[in-house]
CSV table of C-alpha atoms in Angstrom, one decimal:
chain,number,residue,atom,x,y,z
A,395,MET,CA,-10.9,-21.8,-4.9
A,396,THR,CA,-10.7,-20.0,-8.2
A,397,SER,CA,-7.4,-18.9,-9.9
A,398,PHE,CA,-6.8,-17.3,-13.0
A,399,VAL,CA,-4.6,-14.8,-14.9
A,400,ALA,CA,-6.0,-11.3,-15.9
A,401,ASP,CA,-4.6,-7.8,-16.4
A,402,PRO,CA,-6.0,-5.8,-13.4
A,403,THR,CA,-6.5,-2.5,-15.5
A,404,ALA,CA,-8.6,-4.3,-18.2
A,405,ALA,CA,-10.4,-6.7,-15.6
A,406,LEU,CA,-11.5,-3.8,-13.3
A,407,SER,CA,-12.1,-1.1,-16.0
A,408,PHE,CA,-14.5,-3.4,-17.7
A,409,SER,CA,-16.2,-4.5,-14.3
A,410,LEU,CA,-16.4,-0.7,-13.5
A,411,ALA,CA,-18.3,-0.1,-16.8
A,412,ARG,CA,-20.8,-2.7,-15.7
A,413,LEU,CA,-21.6,-1.2,-12.3
A,414,LYS,CA,-24.8,0.7,-11.9
A,415,GLU,CA,-23.5,2.8,-9.0
A,416,PRO,CA,-19.7,3.6,-9.7
A,417,ARG,CA,-19.5,5.3,-6.4
A,418,ILE,CA,-19.4,2.1,-4.6
A,419,MET,CA,-16.0,1.1,-6.1
A,420,ASN,CA,-13.1,1.0,-3.4
A,421,PRO,CA,-11.2,4.1,-4.2
A,422,ALA,CA,-7.8,2.1,-4.1
A,423,TRP,CA,-8.6,0.9,-7.6
A,424,LEU,CA,-8.7,4.4,-9.1
A,425,PRO,CA,-5.1,4.2,-10.5
A,426,ARG,CA,-6.1,0.9,-12.1
A,427,ILE,CA,-9.2,2.4,-14.1
A,428,ASP,CA,-8.6,3.4,-17.8
A,429,ALA,CA,-11.5,4.2,-20.0
A,430,ALA,CA,-9.6,3.1,-23.0
A,431,ALA,CA,-9.3,-0.5,-21.5
A,432,LEU,CA,-13.1,-1.1,-21.7
A,433,ALA,CA,-13.0,-4.0,-24.2
A,434,PRO,CA,-15.2,-7.0,-23.6
A,435,SER,CA,-13.9,-9.1,-20.8
A,436,SER,CA,-12.5,-12.6,-21.8
A,437,LEU,CA,-13.1,-13.9,-18.3
A,438,ASP,CA,-15.7,-16.6,-17.6
A,439,ALA,CA,-18.5,-15.9,-15.2
A,440,ALA,CA,-16.8,-17.3,-12.1
A,441,GLN,CA,-13.7,-15.3,-13.0
A,442,GLN,CA,-15.5,-12.1,-13.8
A,443,ARG,CA,-17.5,-12.4,-10.3
A,444,ILE,CA,-14.3,-12.4,-8.3
A,445,VAL,CA,-13.2,-9.1,-10.2
A,446,ASP,CA,-16.7,-7.6,-9.4
A,447,ARG,CA,-16.1,-8.6,-5.8
A,448,ALA,CA,-12.6,-6.9,-5.6
A,449,LEU,CA,-13.8,-3.9,-7.2
A,450,ILE,CA,-16.4,-3.1,-4.4
A,451,ALA,CA,-14.8,-4.7,-1.5
A,452,PRO,CA,-14.4,-2.8,1.6
A,453,THR,CA,-10.6,-3.7,2.3
A,454,VAL,CA,-7.9,-3.4,-0.2
A,455,LEU,CA,-4.3,-3.8,1.1
A,456,ALA,CA,-1.4,-3.6,-1.0
A,457,LEU,CA,2.2,-4.5,0.1
A,458,SER,CA,5.4,-4.1,-1.9
A,459,VAL,CA,8.9,-5.0,-0.6
A,460,THR,CA,12.2,-4.3,-2.4
A,461,THR,CA,15.4,-5.7,-1.5
A,462,ALA,CA,18.9,-5.8,-3.3
A,463,SER,CA,17.9,-8.8,-5.1
A,464,GLU,CA,14.1,-8.8,-5.7
A,465,ARG,CA,10.8,-7.1,-5.6
A,466,ARG,CA,7.9,-8.7,-4.0
A,467,GLU,CA,4.2,-7.4,-4.5
A,468,VAL,CA,0.9,-8.7,-3.2
A,469,THR,CA,-2.6,-7.0,-3.0
A,470,VAL,CA,-5.1,-8.6,-0.6
A,471,VAL,CA,-8.9,-7.9,-1.0
A,472,VAL,CA,-11.3,-8.9,1.8
A,473,ASP,CA,-15.0,-8.8,1.6
A,474,ARG,CA,-18.0,-10.7,3.3
A,475,GLU,CA,-17.4,-13.8,1.0
A,476,GLY,CA,-13.5,-14.2,1.7
A,477,ALA,CA,-10.4,-13.1,0.4
A,478,ILE,CA,-8.7,-12.5,-2.9
A,479,THR,CA,-5.1,-12.0,-3.8
A,480,LEU,CA,-3.6,-10.3,-6.9
A,481,THR,CA,0.2,-11.2,-7.3
A,482,PRO,CA,2.4,-10.3,-10.4
A,483,ASP,CA,5.1,-12.6,-11.8
A,484,ALA,CA,8.4,-11.4,-13.2
A,485,GLU,CA,6.7,-10.7,-16.7
A,486,GLY,CA,4.2,-8.3,-14.9
A,487,THR,CA,1.0,-10.9,-15.4
A,488,TYR,CA,-1.2,-10.8,-12.4
A,489,ARG,CA,-2.8,-13.8,-10.9
A,490,TRP,CA,-5.9,-13.6,-9.1
A,491,GLU,CA,-6.6,-16.2,-6.3
A,492,GLU,CA,-9.2,-16.8,-3.8
A,493,ILE,CA,-7.8,-17.8,-0.3
A,494,GLU,CA,-9.2,-18.1,3.1
A,495,VAL,CA,-9.2,-15.0,5.1
A,496,ALA,CA,-7.2,-16.8,7.9
A,497,GLN,CA,-4.4,-17.1,5.5
A,498,THR,CA,-3.9,-13.3,4.7
A,499,ALA,CA,-1.8,-12.5,7.6
A,500,ALA,CA,0.6,-15.2,7.0
A,501,LEU,CA,0.8,-14.4,3.3
A,502,LEU,CA,1.6,-10.7,4.0
A,503,GLU,CA,4.3,-11.6,6.6
A,504,ALA,CA,5.9,-13.8,4.1
A,505,GLN,CA,6.6,-10.9,1.9
A,506,LEU,CA,8.9,-9.4,4.4
A,507,PRO,CA,12.8,-10.4,4.2
A,508,ALA,CA,13.5,-12.7,7.2
A,509,ASP,CA,16.0,-11.5,9.8
A,510,THR,CA,15.6,-7.9,9.1
A,511,PRO,CA,13.9,-4.9,10.9
A,512,LEU,CA,10.9,-5.1,8.5
A,513,ALA,CA,10.1,-8.6,9.7
A,514,ALA,CA,10.8,-8.2,13.3
A,515,PRO,CA,8.0,-9.2,15.8
A,516,PRO,CA,5.3,-6.5,16.1
A,517,GLN,CA,6.5,-3.6,18.2
A,518,MET,CA,4.6,-0.2,17.4
A,519,THR,CA,6.7,3.0,17.8
A,520,ALA,CA,4.8,5.9,19.3
A,521,ARG,CA,5.4,8.8,17.0
A,522,SER,CA,6.7,11.9,18.7
A,523,GLU,CA,9.1,14.7,18.4
A,524,SER,CA,11.6,12.7,19.8
A,525,THR,CA,11.3,10.3,16.9
A,526,ARG,CA,10.7,12.8,14.3
A,527,LEU,CA,13.6,13.9,11.6
A,528,PRO,CA,12.5,17.1,10.2
A,529,LEU,CA,13.5,18.9,7.2
A,530,SER,CA,13.5,22.6,7.6
A,531,PRO,CA,11.4,24.7,5.2
A,532,GLU,CA,14.8,26.0,3.7
A,533,GLN,CA,16.1,22.5,3.2
A,534,GLN,CA,12.9,21.5,1.5
A,535,GLN,CA,13.0,24.5,-0.8
A,536,ALA,CA,16.6,24.0,-1.6
A,537,ILE,CA,16.0,20.4,-2.6
A,538,ALA,CA,12.9,21.4,-4.5
A,539,ALA,CA,14.8,23.9,-6.5
A,540,ARG,CA,17.4,21.4,-7.4
A,541,ARG,CA,14.7,18.9,-8.6
A,542,GLU,CA,12.9,21.5,-10.7
A,543,SER,CA,16.2,22.2,-12.5
A,544,GLY,CA,16.2,18.7,-13.6
A,545,VAL,CA,18.3,17.0,-10.8
A,546,ARG,CA,17.4,13.5,-9.7
A,547,ALA,CA,15.7,13.3,-6.6
A,548,GLN,CA,18.5,11.4,-4.8
A,549,ASP,CA,21.2,13.7,-6.1
A,550,ALA,CA,19.2,16.8,-5.0
A,551,ILE,CA,19.1,15.3,-1.5
A,552,ALA,CA,22.7,14.3,-1.4
A,553,ALA,CA,23.8,17.6,-2.4
A,554,GLN,CA,22.0,19.1,0.9
A,555,GLU,CA,25.1,19.3,3.0
A,556,ASP,CA,23.3,20.5,6.3
A,557,LEU,CA,21.3,17.2,6.7
A,558,SER,CA,21.6,15.4,10.0
A,559,PRO,CA,23.4,12.0,9.8
A,560,LEU,CA,20.0,10.1,10.6
A,561,LEU,CA,18.0,12.3,8.1
A,562,ARG,CA,20.7,11.6,5.4
A,563,ASP,CA,20.6,8.0,6.2
A,564,ALA,CA,16.8,7.8,6.0
A,565,LEU,CA,16.5,9.7,2.8
A,566,LEU,CA,19.4,8.0,0.9
A,567,SER,CA,19.7,4.6,2.3
A,568,ASP,CA,19.5,1.8,-0.5
A,569,GLY,CA,18.5,-0.6,2.0
A,570,ASP,CA,15.4,-3.0,2.1
A,571,ARG,CA,12.1,-1.1,1.7
A,572,ALA,CA,8.4,-1.8,2.4
A,573,VAL,CA,5.4,0.1,1.3
A,574,LEU,CA,1.9,-0.5,2.6
A,575,ASP,CA,-1.0,0.9,0.9
A,576,ILE,CA,-4.5,0.3,2.6
A,577,SER,CA,-8.1,1.6,1.9
A,578,LEU,CA,-10.9,0.8,4.0
A,579,HIS,CA,-14.2,1.9,2.4
A,580,VAL,CA,-18.0,1.4,3.0
A,581,PRO,CA,-20.3,3.0,0.6
A,582,ALA,CA,-23.2,5.1,2.2
A,583,GLU,CA,-26.5,3.7,1.8
A,584,GLY,CA,-28.9,6.2,-0.1
A,585,GLY,CA,-28.4,9.9,-0.1
A,586,GLU,CA,-25.4,11.9,-0.8
A,587,ALA,CA,-23.4,11.2,2.3
A,588,PRO,CA,-19.7,10.4,1.5
A,589,PRO,CA,-18.4,7.0,2.2
A,590,LEU,CA,-16.4,6.1,5.4
A,591,LEU,CA,-12.9,6.0,4.0
A,592,PHE,CA,-9.6,5.3,5.7
A,593,HIS,CA,-6.4,5.4,3.7
A,594,LEU,CA,-2.9,4.9,4.6
A,595,LEU,CA,0.1,5.0,2.6
A,596,ARG,CA,3.4,4.2,4.7
A,597,HIS,CA,7.0,3.6,3.5
A,598,TRP,CA,9.7,1.9,5.5
A,599,THR,CA,13.4,2.0,4.8
A,600,VAL,CA,16.1,0.1,6.5
A,601,GLY,CA,19.2,2.4,6.9
A,602,ALA,CA,22.7,2.1,8.3
A,603,HIS,CA,21.5,3.5,11.6
A,604,GLY,CA,18.0,1.9,12.0
A,605,LEU,CA,14.5,1.7,10.4
A,606,TYR,CA,12.7,4.8,9.3
A,607,ALA,CA,8.9,5.4,8.3
A,608,ALA,CA,7.1,8.1,6.4
A,609,ASP,CA,3.6,8.5,4.9
A,610,GLY,CA,2.3,9.8,1.6
A,611,ASP,CA,3.6,9.8,-2.0
A,612,GLU,CA,6.4,12.3,-1.2
A,613,PRO,CA,8.0,11.2,2.0
A,614,ILE,CA,10.4,14.1,1.7
A,615,ALA,CA,7.6,16.5,2.2
A,616,THR,CA,6.2,14.7,5.4
A,617,ALA,CA,7.4,13.8,8.6
A,618,ILE,CA,10.0,11.1,8.7
A,619,HIS,CA,10.2,9.0,12.0
A,620,ARG,CA,12.9,6.8,13.3
A,621,VAL,CA,11.1,3.6,14.3
A,622,GLU,CA,11.7,0.3,16.1
A,623,GLY,CA,12.1,-3.0,14.2
A,624,GLY,CA,8.6,-4.5,14.3
A,625,ASP,CA,6.9,-1.3,13.3
A,626,VAL,CA,5.9,-2.8,10.0
A,627,LEU,CA,3.9,-5.8,11.4
A,628,ALA,CA,2.7,-3.7,14.4
A,629,THR,CA,1.1,-1.3,11.7
A,630,MET,CA,0.0,-3.9,9.2
A,631,LEU,CA,-1.6,-6.5,11.2
A,632,PRO,CA,-4.1,-4.6,13.2
A,633,LEU,CA,-5.1,-2.7,10.1
A,634,LEU,CA,-5.8,-6.0,8.5
A,635,ALA,CA,-7.7,-7.2,11.2
A,636,GLU,CA,-10.0,-4.0,11.3
A,637,GLY,CA,-10.2,-4.5,7.5
A,638,VAL,CA,-11.7,-8.1,8.1
A,639,GLN,CA,-13.9,-6.7,10.7
A,640,LEU,CA,-15.2,-4.0,8.2
A,641,ALA,CA,-15.6,-6.6,5.5
A,642,ARG,CA,-17.8,-8.8,7.8
A,643,GLY,CA,-20.0,-5.8,8.5
A,644,GLU,CA,-18.6,-5.6,12.1
A,645,ALA,CA,-18.0,-2.2,14.0
A,646,VAL,CA,-14.2,-1.0,13.9
A,647,ALA,CA,-12.5,1.3,16.1
A,648,ALA,CA,-12.7,4.8,15.1
């Protein structure tokens, strides 16, 4: 199994420049692409091939976990040939490594802090009005106004006195956090048909009163739900399984 160190931005940008059909790139890599980084690659042929595989892989899943003492991050890429991982060290250097697809679930589970709701056995919470912790339009506007005036996001939220205890806990907790970002992508063959693309960006936060989940770049602007411990694995593992099916060319559930 090949293993090497390379900057993802430089490696992926160089790989994209060599692609004859840029549209087959998995959109998960867009934030990593930098036209100014298109210097000749210093990777050998085997290493460059791994980067090329990652660039167009159907499944890219990134998991980051933040605790009081550390931050863990791993990206798992799955294609027909197997799996590739990208893992940063303390200096921000990324190691690329080929692994067996069968190892991916255990690798992702190992990132979650043991004995916390983030690592609890899989138990999916059905989202409903009873689990939703809504911000009213007036509350959103008031918080947004403070942020526009230069107040830090956390301070802008803390100043909102009419938040419910659970919503305040969800938005202001400094407990353990996990972020899952997964893109499933199959380029259309011929024509102008758009690719099949599924994307999920989900945040979980451990608060004093439970575990909370929200989707998107700005959780404050989306629905926040109180969920059961186990919601992380119950979300991540089935999506990983679908990604593996997709990478193998098998049909997945709609």
